[in-house]
Structure formats: structure tokens, C-alpha cells
Coordinates of C-alpha atoms in Angstrom, one line a residue:
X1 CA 133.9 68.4 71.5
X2 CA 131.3 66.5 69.7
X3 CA 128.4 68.8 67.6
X4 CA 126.0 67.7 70.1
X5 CA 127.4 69.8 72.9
X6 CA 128.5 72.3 71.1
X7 CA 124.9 72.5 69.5
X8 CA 123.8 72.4 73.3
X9 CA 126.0 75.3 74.5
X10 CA 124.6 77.3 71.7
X11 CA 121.5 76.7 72.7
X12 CA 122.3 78.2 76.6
X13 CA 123.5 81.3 75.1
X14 CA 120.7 82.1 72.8
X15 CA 118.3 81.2 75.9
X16 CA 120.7 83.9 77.6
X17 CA 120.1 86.3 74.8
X18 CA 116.8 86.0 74.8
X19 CA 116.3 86.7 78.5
X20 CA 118.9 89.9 78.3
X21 CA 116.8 91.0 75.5
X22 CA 112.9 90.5 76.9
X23 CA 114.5 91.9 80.8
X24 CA 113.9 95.3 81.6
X25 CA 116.2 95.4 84.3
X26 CA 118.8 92.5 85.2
X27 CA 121.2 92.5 88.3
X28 CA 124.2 90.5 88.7
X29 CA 125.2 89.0 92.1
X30 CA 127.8 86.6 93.3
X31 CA 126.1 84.8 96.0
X32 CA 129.0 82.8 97.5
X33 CA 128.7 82.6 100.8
X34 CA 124.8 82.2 101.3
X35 CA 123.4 78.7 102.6
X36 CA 121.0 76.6 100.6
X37 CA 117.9 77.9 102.9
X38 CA 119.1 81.9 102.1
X39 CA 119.1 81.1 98.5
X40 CA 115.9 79.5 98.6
X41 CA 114.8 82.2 100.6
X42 CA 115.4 84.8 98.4
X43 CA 114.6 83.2 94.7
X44 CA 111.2 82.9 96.5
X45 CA 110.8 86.4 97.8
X46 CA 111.9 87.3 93.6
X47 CA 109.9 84.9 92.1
X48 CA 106.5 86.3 93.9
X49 CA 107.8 89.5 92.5
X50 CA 108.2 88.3 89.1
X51 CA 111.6 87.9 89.1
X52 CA 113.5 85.1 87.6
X53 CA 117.2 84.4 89.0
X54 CA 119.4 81.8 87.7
X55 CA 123.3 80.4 87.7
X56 CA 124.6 80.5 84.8
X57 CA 128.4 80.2 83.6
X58 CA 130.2 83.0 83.5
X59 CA 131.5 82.4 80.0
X60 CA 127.7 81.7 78.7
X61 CA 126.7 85.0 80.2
X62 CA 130.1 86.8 78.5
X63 CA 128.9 85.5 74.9
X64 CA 125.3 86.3 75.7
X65 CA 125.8 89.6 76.7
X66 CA 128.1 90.4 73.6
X67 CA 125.5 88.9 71.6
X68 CA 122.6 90.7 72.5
X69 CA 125.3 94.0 72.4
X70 CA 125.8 94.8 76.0
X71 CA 129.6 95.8 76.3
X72 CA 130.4 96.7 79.9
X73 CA 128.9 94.2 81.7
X74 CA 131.9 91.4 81.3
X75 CA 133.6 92.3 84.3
X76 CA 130.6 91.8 86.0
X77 CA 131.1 88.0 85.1
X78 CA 133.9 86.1 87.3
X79 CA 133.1 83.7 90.3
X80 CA 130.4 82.3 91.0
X81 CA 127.5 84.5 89.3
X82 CA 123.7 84.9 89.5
X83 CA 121.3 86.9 87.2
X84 CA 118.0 88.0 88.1
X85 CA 116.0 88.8 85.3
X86 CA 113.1 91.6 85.6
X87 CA 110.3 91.7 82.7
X88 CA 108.0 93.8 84.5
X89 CA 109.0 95.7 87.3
X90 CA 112.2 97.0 86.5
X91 CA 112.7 98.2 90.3
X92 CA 112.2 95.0 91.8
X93 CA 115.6 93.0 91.3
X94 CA 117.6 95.8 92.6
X95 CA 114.9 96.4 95.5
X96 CA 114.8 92.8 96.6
X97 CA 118.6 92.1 96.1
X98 CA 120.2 95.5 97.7
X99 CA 117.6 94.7 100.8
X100 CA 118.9 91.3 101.1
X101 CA 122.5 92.4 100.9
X102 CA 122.2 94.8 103.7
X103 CA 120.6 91.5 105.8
X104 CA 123.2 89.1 104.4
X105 CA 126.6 90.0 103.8
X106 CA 128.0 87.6 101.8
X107 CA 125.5 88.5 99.1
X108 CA 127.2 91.0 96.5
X109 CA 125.8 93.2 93.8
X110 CA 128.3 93.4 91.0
X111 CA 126.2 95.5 88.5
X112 CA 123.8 95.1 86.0
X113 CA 121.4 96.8 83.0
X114 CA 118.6 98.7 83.1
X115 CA 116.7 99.3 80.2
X116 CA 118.8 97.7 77.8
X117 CA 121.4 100.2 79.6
X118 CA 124.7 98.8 81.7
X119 CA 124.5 100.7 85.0
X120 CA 126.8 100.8 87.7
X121 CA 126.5 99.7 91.2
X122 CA 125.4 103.3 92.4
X123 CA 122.7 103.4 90.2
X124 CA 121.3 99.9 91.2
X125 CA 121.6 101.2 94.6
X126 CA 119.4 104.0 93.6
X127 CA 117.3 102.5 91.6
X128 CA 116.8 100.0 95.0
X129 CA 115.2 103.0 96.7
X130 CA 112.6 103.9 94.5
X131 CA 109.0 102.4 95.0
X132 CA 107.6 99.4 93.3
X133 CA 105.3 100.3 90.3
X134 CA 101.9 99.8 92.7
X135 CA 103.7 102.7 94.8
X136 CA 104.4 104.9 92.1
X137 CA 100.5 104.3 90.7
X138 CA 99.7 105.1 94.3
X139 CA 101.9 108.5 94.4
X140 CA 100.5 109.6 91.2
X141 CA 96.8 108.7 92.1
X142 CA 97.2 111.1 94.9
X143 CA 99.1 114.2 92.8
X144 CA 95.7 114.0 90.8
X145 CA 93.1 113.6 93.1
X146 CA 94.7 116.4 95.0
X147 CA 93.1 119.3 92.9
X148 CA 90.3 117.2 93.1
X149 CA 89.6 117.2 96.6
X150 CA 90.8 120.2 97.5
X151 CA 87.9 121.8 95.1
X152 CA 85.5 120.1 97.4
X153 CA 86.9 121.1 100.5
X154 CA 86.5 125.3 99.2
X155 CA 82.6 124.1 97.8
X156 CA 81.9 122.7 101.3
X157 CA 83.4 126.0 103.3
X158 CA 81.6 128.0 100.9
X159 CA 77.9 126.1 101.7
X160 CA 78.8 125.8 105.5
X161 CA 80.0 129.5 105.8
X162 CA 76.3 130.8 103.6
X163 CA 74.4 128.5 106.1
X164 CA 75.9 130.1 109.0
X165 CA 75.2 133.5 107.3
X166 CA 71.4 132.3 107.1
X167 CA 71.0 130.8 110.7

């Protein structure tokens, strides 16, 4: 092999590393199976969520993996493999994918990392069922305005019941 593609390969698997190492969630799918228009589909319903999912060679992703130091995730690598890499959200990968599997069966979830973490397929599955990050803000704006409005609900049955009292 000449230095050039060897110098190119390189260059894939640091790319590789880099995304393992900036993603705060990544799921690994072999998508065998799916037409061109599902595929399209479904890197469009990711990308508006900030997702990034690409095909890369197994045996990049192997040397990637080991590089950035996540051991576990190699068997997760044979066949024809995607990788959808989160940044943000680190619910949305295994949200979008594990909804799309249930609608498409030949779209597999073979495992992934969360958190710099390799997790199984259980806990991508769990991690699927949890809200997006807007839905937890939500949840928690409504735990604190709680106390909040309940306050003004006992001020207002206090004023109506003394104005009853005066009338």
C-alpha cells in the first residue's frame, strides 16, 4: 500500500476518534435490509434532531474505538454498520432509532456508548423511553412551579372565603 492511502486511512480513524470523543451518546445499527427512501428517511428525521449518522468500515470503527479507549464495543462492529453520533441530546439516537426499529424490522440496534460509557442493548432501549431534553425542562418547570401555584391557590381561598365572611 502506497503512504498516501495509508496516510488517508489514518486520517478516517482519527475523524472516528474525534467523533467517539465529542458524542455524548452513539448507537450502532446494521441497517441491512432498509431501502434507499427508509434510509433517507431516517438520517433526515436524525439530522433535524442533531444527530449525525454515517457508514463507516467496520475495521475503521474497531481502531477508532480502541483508540479513543472504548473496549466492548467491537463486537458491535461486523456487517454492514451505521453510527449515529449524538453531541447534544444524548436521548435522541436511541429515541429515533429504537422507534424506527419497532416500524421497520430490518433495522437492528447492536449497542452503543453513552457518556463515554459502552452500554448494552437494554439500556439503549431504556434510554429510548425517556423524554427528549425540552421534555425533561418541561417536567422540571412544572415540579417547581408546583409550590408556586399551589400558594396562590390557598391565598385566593383565603380572600374568597373573608369576602364571603363580610357579605
Amino acid at each position: 500500500m502506497s503512504k498516501e492511502i495509508i496516510a488517508k486511512k489514518a486520517a478516517i480513524v482519527e475523524e472516528v476518534v474525534e467523533k467517539f470523543e465529542k458524542a455524548s451518546s452513539v448507537v450502532v445499527v446494521d441497517y441491512r435490509g432498509l431501502t434507499v427512501e427508509e434510509v433517507t428517511n431516517l438520517r433526515k428525521e436524525l439530522r433535524e434532531a442533531g444527530v449525525e449518522m454515517r457508514v463507516i468500515k467496520n475495521t475503521y470503527l474497531k481502531r477508532a474505538a480502541d483508540k479513543a479507549g472504548y473496549e466492548g464495543l467491537d463486537d458491535t462492529f461486523s456487517g454492514p454498520t451505521a453510527v449515529a453520533f449524538a453531541d447534544e441530546d444524548v436521548t435522541a439516537p436511541a429515541r429515533i432509532l429504537s422507534k424506527f426499529a419497532e416500524d421497520h424490522e430490518a433495522l437492528e440496534i447492536k449497542g452503543g456508548m453513552i457518556e463515554g460509557k459502552v452500554v448494552s442493548l437494554e439500556e439503549i432501549h431504556a434510554l429510548a423511553k425517556l423524554p427528549n431534553r425540552e421534555g425533561m425542562l418541561s417536567m422540571l418547570l412544572s415540579v417547581l412551579q408546583a409550590p408556586v401555584r399551589n400558594f396562590a391557590y390557598a391565598v385566593k381561598a383565603v380572600a374568597d372565603s373573608k369576602e364571603d365572611d363580610a357579605a
